[in-house]
Coordinates of N, CA and C in Angstrom, one line a residue:
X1 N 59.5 12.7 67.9 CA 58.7 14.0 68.0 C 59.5 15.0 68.8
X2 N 59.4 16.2 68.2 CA 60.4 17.3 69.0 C 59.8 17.4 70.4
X3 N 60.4 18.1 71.0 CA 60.2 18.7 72.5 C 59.1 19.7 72.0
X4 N 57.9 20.1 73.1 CA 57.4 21.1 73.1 C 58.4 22.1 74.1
X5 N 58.1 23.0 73.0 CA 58.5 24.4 74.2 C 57.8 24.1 75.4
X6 N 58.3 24.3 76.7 CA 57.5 24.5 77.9 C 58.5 25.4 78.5
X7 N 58.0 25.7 80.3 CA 58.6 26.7 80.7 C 59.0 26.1 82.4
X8 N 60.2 26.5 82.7 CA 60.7 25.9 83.8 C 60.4 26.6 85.2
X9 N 60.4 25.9 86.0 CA 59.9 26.1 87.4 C 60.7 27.3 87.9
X10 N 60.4 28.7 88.1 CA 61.6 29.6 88.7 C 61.7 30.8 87.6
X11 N 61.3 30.2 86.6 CA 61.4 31.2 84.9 C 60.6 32.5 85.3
X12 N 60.9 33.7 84.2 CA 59.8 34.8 84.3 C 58.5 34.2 83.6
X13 N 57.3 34.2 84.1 CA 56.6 33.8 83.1 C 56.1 34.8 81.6
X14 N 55.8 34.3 80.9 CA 56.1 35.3 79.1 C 54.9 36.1 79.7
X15 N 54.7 38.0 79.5 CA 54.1 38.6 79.5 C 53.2 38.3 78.1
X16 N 51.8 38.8 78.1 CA 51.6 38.5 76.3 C 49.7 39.3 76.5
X17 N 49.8 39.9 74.9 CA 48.5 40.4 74.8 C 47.1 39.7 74.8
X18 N 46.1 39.3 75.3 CA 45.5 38.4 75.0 C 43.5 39.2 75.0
X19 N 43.0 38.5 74.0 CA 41.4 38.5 74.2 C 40.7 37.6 75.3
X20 N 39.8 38.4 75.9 CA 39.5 37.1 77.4 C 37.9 37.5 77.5
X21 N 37.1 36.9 77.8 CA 35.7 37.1 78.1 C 35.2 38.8 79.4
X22 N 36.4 39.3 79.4 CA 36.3 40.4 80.3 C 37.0 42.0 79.1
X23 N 37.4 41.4 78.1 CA 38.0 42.4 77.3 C 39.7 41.7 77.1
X24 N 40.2 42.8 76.7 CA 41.5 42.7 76.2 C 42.8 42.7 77.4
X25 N 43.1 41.8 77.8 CA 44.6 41.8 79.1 C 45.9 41.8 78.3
X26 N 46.8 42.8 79.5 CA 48.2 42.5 79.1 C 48.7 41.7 80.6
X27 N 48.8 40.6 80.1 CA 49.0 40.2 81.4 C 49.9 40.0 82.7
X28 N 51.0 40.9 82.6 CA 51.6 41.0 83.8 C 50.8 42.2 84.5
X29 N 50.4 43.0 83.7 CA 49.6 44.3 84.2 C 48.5 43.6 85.0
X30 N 47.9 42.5 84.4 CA 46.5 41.6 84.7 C 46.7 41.2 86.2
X31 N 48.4 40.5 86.2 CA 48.5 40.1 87.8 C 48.6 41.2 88.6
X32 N 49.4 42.3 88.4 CA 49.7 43.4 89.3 C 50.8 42.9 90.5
X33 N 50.4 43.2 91.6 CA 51.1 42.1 92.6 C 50.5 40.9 93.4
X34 N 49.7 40.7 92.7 CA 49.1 39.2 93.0 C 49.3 37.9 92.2
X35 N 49.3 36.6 93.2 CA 49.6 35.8 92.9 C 48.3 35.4 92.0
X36 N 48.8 34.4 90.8 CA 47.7 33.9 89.5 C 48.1 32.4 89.2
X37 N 46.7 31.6 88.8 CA 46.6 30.5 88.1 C 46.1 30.7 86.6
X38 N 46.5 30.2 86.2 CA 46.6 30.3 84.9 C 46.2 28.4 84.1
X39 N 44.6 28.6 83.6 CA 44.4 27.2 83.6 C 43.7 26.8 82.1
X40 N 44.5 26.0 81.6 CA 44.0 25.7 80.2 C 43.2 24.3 80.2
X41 N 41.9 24.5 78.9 CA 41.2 23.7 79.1 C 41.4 23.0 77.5
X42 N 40.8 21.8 77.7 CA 41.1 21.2 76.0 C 39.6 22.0 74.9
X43 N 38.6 21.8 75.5 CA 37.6 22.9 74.5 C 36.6 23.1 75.4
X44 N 35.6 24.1 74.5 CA 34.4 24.6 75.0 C 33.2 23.5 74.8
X45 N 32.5 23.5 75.8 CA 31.2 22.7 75.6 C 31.4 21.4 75.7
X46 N 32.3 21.0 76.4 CA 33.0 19.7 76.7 C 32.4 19.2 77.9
X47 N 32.1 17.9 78.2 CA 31.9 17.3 79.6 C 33.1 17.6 81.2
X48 N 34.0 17.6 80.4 CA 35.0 17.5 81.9 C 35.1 18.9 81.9
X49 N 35.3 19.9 81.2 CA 35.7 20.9 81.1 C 35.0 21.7 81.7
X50 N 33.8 21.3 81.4 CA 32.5 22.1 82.4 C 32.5 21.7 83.7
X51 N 32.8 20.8 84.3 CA 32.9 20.3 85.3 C 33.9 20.9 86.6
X52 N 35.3 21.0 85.5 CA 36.0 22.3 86.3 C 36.1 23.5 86.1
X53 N 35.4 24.1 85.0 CA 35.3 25.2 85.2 C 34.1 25.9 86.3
X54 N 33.3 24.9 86.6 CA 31.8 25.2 87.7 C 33.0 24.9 89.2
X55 N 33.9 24.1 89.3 CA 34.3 23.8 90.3 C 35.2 25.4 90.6
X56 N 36.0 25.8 89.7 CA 36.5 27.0 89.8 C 36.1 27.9 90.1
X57 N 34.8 27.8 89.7 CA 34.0 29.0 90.1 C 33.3 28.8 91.2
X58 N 33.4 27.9 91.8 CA 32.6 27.7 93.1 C 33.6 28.1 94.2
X59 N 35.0 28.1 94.2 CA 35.9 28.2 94.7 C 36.8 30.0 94.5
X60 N 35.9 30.0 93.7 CA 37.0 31.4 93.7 C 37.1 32.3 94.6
X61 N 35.7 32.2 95.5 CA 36.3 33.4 96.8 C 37.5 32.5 97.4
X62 N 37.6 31.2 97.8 CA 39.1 30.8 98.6 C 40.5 31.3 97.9
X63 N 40.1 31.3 96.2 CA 41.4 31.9 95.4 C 41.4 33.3 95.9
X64 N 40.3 34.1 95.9 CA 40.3 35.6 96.2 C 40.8 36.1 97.5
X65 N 40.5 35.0 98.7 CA 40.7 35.7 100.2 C 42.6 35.4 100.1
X66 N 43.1 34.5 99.2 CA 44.4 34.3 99.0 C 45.3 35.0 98.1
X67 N 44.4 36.2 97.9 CA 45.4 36.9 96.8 C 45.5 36.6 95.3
X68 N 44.8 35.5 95.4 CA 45.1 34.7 93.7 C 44.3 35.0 92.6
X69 N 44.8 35.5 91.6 CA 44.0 36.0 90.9 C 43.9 34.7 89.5
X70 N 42.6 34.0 89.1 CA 42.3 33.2 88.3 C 42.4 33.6 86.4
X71 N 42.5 32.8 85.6 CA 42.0 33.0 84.5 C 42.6 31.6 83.2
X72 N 41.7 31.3 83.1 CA 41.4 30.5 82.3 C 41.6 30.2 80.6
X73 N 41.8 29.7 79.9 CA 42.4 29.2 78.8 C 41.7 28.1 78.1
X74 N 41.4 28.4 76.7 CA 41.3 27.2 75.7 C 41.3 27.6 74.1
X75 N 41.4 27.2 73.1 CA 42.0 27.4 71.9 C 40.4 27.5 71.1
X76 N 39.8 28.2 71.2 CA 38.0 28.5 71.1 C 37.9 29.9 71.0
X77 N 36.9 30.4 70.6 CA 36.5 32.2 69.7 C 36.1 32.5 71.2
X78 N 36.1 33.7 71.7 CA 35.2 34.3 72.6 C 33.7 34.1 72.6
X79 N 33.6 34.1 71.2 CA 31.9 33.9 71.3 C 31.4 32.7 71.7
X80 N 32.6 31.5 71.7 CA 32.2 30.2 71.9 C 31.9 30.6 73.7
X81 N 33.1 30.9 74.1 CA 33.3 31.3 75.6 C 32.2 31.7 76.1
X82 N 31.6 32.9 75.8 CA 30.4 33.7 76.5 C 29.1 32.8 75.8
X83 N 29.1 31.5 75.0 CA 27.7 31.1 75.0 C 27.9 29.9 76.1
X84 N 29.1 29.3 76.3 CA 29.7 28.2 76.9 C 29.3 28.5 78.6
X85 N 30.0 30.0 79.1 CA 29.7 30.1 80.5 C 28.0 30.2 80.9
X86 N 27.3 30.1 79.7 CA 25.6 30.4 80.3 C 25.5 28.4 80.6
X87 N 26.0 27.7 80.3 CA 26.1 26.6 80.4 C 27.0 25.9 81.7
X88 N 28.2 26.3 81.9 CA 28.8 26.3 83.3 C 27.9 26.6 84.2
X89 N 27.4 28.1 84.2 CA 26.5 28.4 85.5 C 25.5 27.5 86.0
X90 N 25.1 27.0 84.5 CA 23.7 26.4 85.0 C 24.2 25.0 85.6
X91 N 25.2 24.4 85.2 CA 26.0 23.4 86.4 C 26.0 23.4 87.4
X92 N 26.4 24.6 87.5 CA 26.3 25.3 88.9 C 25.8 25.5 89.6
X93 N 24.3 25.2 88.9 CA 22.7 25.6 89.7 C 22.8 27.1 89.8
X94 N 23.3 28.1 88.8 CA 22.9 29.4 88.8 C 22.4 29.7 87.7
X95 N 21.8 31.0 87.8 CA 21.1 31.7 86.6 C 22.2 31.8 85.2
X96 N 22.2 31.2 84.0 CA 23.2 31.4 82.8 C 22.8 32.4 82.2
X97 N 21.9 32.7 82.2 CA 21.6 33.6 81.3 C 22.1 35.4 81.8
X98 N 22.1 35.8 83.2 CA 22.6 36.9 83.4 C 24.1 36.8 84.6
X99 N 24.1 35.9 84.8 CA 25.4 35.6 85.5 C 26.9 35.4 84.7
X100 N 28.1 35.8 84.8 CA 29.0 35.6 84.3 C 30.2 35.1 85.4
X101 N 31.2 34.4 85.0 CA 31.9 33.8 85.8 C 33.1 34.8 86.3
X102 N 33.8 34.3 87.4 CA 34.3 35.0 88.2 C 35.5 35.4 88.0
X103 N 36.1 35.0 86.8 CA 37.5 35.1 86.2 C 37.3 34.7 84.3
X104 N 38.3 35.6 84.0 CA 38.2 35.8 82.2 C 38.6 34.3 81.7
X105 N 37.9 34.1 80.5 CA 38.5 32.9 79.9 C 39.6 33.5 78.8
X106 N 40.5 33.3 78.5 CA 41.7 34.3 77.4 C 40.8 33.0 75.9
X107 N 40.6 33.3 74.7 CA 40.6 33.3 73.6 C 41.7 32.6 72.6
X108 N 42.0 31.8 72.0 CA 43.2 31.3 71.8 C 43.2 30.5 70.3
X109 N 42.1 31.1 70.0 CA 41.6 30.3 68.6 C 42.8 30.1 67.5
X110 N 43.8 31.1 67.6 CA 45.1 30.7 66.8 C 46.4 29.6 66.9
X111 N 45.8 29.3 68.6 CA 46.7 28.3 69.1 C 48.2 29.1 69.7
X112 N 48.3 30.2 69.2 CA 49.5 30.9 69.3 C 50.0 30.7 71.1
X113 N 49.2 31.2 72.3 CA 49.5 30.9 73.3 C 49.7 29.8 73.9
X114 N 48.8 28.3 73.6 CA 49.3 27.2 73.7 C 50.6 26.7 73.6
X115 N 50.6 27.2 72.2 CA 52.0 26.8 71.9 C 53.1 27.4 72.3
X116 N 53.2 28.6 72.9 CA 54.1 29.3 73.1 C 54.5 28.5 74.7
X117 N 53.7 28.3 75.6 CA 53.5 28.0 76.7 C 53.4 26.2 76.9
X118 N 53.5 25.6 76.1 CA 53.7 24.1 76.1 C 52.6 23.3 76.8
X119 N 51.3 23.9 76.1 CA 50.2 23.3 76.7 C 49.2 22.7 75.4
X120 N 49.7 22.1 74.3 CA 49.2 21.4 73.5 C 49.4 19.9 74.2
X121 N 48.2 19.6 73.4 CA 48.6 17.6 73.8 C 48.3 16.9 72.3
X122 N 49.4 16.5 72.1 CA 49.7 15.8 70.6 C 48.7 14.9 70.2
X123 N 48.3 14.3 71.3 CA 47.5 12.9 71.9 C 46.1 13.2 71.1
X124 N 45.4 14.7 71.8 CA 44.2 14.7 71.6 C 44.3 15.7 70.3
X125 N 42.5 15.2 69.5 CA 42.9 16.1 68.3 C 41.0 16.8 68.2
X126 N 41.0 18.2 67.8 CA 39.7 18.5 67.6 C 39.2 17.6 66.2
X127 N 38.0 18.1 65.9 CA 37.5 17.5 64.6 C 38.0 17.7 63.1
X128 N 39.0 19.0 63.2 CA 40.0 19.2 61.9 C 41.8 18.4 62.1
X129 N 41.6 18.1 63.2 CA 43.2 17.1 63.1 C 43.9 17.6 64.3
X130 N 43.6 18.6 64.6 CA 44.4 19.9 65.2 C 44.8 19.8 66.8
X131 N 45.9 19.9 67.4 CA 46.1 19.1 68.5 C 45.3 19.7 69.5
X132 N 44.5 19.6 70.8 CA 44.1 20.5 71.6 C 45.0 20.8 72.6
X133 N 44.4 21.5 73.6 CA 45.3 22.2 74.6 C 45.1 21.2 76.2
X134 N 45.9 20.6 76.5 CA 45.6 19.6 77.3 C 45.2 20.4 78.6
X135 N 45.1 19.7 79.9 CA 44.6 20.8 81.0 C 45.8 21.0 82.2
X136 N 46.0 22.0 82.0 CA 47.7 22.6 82.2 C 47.3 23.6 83.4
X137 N 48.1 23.5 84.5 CA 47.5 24.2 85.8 C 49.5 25.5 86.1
X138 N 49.2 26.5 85.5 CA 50.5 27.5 86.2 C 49.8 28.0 87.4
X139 N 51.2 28.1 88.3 CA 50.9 28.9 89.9 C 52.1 30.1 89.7
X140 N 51.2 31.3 89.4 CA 52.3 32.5 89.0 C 52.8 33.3 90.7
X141 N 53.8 33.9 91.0 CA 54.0 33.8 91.8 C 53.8 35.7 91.5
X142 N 54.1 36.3 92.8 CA 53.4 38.2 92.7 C 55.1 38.4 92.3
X143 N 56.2 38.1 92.2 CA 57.3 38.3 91.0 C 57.4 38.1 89.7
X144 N 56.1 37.2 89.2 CA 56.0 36.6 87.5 C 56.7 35.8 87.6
X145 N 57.0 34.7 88.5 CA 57.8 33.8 88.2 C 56.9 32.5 88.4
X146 N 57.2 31.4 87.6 CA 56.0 30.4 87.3 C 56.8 29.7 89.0
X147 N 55.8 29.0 89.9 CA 56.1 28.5 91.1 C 56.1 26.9 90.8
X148 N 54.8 26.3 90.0 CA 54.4 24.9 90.3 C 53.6 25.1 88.6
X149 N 54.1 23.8 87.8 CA 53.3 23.7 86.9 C 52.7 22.1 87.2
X150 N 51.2 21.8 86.8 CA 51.1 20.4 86.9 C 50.0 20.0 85.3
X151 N 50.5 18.8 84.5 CA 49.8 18.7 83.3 C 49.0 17.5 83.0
X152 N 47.6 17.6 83.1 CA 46.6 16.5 83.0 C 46.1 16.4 81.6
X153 N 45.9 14.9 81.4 CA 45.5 14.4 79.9 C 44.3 14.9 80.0
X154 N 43.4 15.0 78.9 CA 42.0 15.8 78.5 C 41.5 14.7 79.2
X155 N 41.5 13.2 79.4 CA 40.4 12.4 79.8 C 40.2 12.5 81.7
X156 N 41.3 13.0 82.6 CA 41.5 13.5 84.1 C 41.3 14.7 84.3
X157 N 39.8 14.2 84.5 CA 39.6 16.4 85.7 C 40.5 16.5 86.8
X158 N 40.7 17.9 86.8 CA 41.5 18.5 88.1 C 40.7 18.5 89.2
X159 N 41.8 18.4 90.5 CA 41.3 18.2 91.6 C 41.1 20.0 92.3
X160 N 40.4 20.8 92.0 CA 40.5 21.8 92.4 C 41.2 22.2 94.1
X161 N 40.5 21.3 94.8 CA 41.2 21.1 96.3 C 42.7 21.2 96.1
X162 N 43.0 20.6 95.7 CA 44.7 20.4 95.7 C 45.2 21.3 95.0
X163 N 44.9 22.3 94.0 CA 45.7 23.6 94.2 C 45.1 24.6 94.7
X164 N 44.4 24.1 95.1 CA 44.0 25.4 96.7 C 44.7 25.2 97.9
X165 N 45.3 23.7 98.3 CA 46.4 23.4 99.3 C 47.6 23.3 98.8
X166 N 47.9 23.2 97.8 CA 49.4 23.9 96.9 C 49.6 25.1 97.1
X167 N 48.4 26.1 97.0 CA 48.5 27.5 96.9 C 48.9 28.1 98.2
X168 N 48.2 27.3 99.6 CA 48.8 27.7 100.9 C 49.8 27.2 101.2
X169 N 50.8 25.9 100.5 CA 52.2 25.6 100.6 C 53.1 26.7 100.0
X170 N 52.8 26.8 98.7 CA 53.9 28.0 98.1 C 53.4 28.9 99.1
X171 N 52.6 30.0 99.1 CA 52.7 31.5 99.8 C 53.5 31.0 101.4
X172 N 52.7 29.8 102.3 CA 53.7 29.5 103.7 C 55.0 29.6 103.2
X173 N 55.5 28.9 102.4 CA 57.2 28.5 102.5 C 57.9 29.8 101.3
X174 N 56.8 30.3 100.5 CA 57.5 31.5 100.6 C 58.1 32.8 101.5
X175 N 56.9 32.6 102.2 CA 56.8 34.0 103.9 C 58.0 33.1 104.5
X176 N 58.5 31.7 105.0 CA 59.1 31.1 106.0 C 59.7 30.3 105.4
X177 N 61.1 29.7 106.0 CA 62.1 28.8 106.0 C 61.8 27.6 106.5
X178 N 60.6 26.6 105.7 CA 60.0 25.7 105.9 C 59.7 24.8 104.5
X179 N 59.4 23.7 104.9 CA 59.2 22.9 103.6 C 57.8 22.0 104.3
X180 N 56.7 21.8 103.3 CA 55.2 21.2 103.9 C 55.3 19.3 103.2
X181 N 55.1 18.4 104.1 CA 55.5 16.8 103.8 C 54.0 16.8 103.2
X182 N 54.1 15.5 102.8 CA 53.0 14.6 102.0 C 51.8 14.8 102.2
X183 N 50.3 15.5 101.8 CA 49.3 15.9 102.4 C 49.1 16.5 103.5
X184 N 50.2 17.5 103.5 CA 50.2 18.3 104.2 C 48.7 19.4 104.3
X185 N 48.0 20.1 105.1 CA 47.2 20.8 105.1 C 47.5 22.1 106.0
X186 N 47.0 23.2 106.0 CA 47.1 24.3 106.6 C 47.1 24.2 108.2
X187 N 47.6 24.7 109.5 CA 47.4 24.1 110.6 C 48.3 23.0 110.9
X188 N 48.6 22.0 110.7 CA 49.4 20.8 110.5 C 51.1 21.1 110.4
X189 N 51.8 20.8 111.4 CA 53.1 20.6 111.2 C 53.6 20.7 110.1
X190 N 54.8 21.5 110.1 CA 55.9 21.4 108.6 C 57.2 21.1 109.3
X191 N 57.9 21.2 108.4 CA 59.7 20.6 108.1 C 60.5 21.5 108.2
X192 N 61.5 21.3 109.0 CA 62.5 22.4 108.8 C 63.7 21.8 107.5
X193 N 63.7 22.2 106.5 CA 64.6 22.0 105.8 C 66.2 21.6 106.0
X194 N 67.1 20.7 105.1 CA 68.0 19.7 105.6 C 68.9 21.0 105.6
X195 N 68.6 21.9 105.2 CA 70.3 22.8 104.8 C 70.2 23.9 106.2
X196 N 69.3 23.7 107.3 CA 69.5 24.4 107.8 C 70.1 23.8 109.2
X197 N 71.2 24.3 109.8 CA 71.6 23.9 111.0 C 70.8 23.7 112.2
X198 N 71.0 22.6 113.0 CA 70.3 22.8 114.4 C 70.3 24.0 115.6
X199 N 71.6 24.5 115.5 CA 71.4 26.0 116.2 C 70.6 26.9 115.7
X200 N 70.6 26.9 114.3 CA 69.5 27.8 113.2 C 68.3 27.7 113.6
X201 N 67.9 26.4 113.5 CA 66.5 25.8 113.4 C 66.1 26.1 114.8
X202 N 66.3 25.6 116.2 CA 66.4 26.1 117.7 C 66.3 27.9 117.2
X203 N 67.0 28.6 116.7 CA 66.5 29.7 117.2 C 65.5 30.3 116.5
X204 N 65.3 30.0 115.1 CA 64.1 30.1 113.9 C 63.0 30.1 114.8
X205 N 63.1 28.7 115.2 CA 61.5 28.0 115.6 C 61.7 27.9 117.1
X206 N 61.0 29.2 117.9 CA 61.4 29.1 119.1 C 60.1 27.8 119.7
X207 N 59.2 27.4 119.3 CA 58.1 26.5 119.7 C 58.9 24.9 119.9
X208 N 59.5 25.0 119.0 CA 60.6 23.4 119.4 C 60.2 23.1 118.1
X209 N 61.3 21.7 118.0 CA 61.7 21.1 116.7 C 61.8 19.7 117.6
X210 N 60.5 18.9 116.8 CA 60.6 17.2 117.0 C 61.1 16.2 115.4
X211 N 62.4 15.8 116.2 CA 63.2 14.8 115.2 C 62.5 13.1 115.5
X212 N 62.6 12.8 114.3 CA 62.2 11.3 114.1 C 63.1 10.2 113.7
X213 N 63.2 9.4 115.2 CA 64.3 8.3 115.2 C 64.6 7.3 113.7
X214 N 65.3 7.5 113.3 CA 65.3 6.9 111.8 C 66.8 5.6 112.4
X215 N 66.5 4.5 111.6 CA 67.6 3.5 111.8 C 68.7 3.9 111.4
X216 N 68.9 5.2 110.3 CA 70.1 5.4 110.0 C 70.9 6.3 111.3
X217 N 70.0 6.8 111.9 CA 70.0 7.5 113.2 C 70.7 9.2 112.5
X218 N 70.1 9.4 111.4 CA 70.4 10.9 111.1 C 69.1 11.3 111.2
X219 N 69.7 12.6 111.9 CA 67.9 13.5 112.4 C 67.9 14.3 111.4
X220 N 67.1 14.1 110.0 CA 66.8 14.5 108.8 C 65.4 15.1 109.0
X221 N 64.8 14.0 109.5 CA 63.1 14.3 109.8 C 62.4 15.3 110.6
X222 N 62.9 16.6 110.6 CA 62.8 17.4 111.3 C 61.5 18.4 111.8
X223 N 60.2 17.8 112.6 CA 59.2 19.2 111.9 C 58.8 19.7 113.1
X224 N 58.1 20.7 112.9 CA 58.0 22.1 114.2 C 56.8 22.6 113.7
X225 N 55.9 22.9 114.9 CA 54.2 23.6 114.5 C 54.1 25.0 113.0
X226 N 53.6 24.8 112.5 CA 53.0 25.8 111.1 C 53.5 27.0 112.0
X227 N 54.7 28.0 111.6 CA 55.1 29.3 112.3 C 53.9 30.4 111.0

């Protein structure tokens, strides 16, 4: 089987015209200078699907106080969309019938942006054969440059938490010359990166830098309080 097109970590991400439950976006205009997630689902009226899209929405002031601007994806009519979110809400224990969600769903019924974007999944198929759009998470960076892609099979919901503490790793280590270790959280110690010198690092991080005795006895392990 060929390669899907996809798009690499650092790339411009593809500007493109799109239909979305808010009207018509061009979407680099859409981000402006804010940072964006960009989240494809496999269909409308689905069990898991609904599940993170109520979670998304429950979360979107944390995307909002962070600059992040949301919007959503799956290969379904608009009209599927706007009967679909009176169903999300009510997940949500809110009113469906006059409430709308907090971010556009983009329209994709030709498949055209899926494909463009390498978010089909061969695996899964709607009820005409036709491959769906698996659940594909982009972290657009306020340059258009894709920062973090992560790609889950249709049968694994997303952990919304975890790109909400992704989203505070990229914007930290983009502001600062730091790198965030394994479960890292906000508050919590980071790393000073290997390429940077110890005189560097001493004068970067005037709070101090604690190295960890390793047997090889190279002080690689380098971390210093969240600057």
């Amino acid at each position: 089987r060929g390669k899907m097109p996809g798009l690499l970590l650092g790339e411009v991400f593809p500007d493109f015209r799109a239909e979305t439950t808010t009207g018509t976006i061009s979407f680099h205009q859409f981000l402006g200078d804010s940072w964006a997630i960009l989240f494809s689902h496999p269909g409308d009226y689905t069990p898991v699907c609904t599940t993170e899209l109520g979670r998304a929405a429950r979360l979107s002031g944390e995307f909002s106080k962070r600059r992040v601007k949301m919007v959503a994806l799956s290969v379904n009519s608009l009209e599927d969309h706007q009967g679909w979110t009176k169903d999300i809400l009510a997940y949500n224990g809110e009113d469906g019938e006059s409430g709308e969600l907090p971010f556009p769903i983009i329209a994709d019924a030709n498949r055209e942006l899926a494909v463009a974007l390498g978010m089909l999944d061969p695996e899964e198929k709607d009820k005409d054969g036709m491959p769906l759009t698996a659940r594909c998470v982009f972290i657009i960076g306020p340059d258009k440059r894709l920062k973090l892609s992560l790609l889950y099979p249709a049968t694994t919901g997303r952990n919304f938490d975890e790109i909400l503490r992704v989203v505070d790793s990229l914007q930290l280590t983009a502001a600062k010359r730091v790198a965030t270790p394994a479960d890292w959280k906000p508050g919590e110690c980071v790393m000073v990166p290997p390429s940077m010198s110890e005189e560097e690092a001493a004068a970067m991080f005037p709070e101090g830098i604690y190295s960890k005795e390793l047997p090889s006895g190279k002080k690689y392990l380098r971390y210093t309080p969240q600057p």
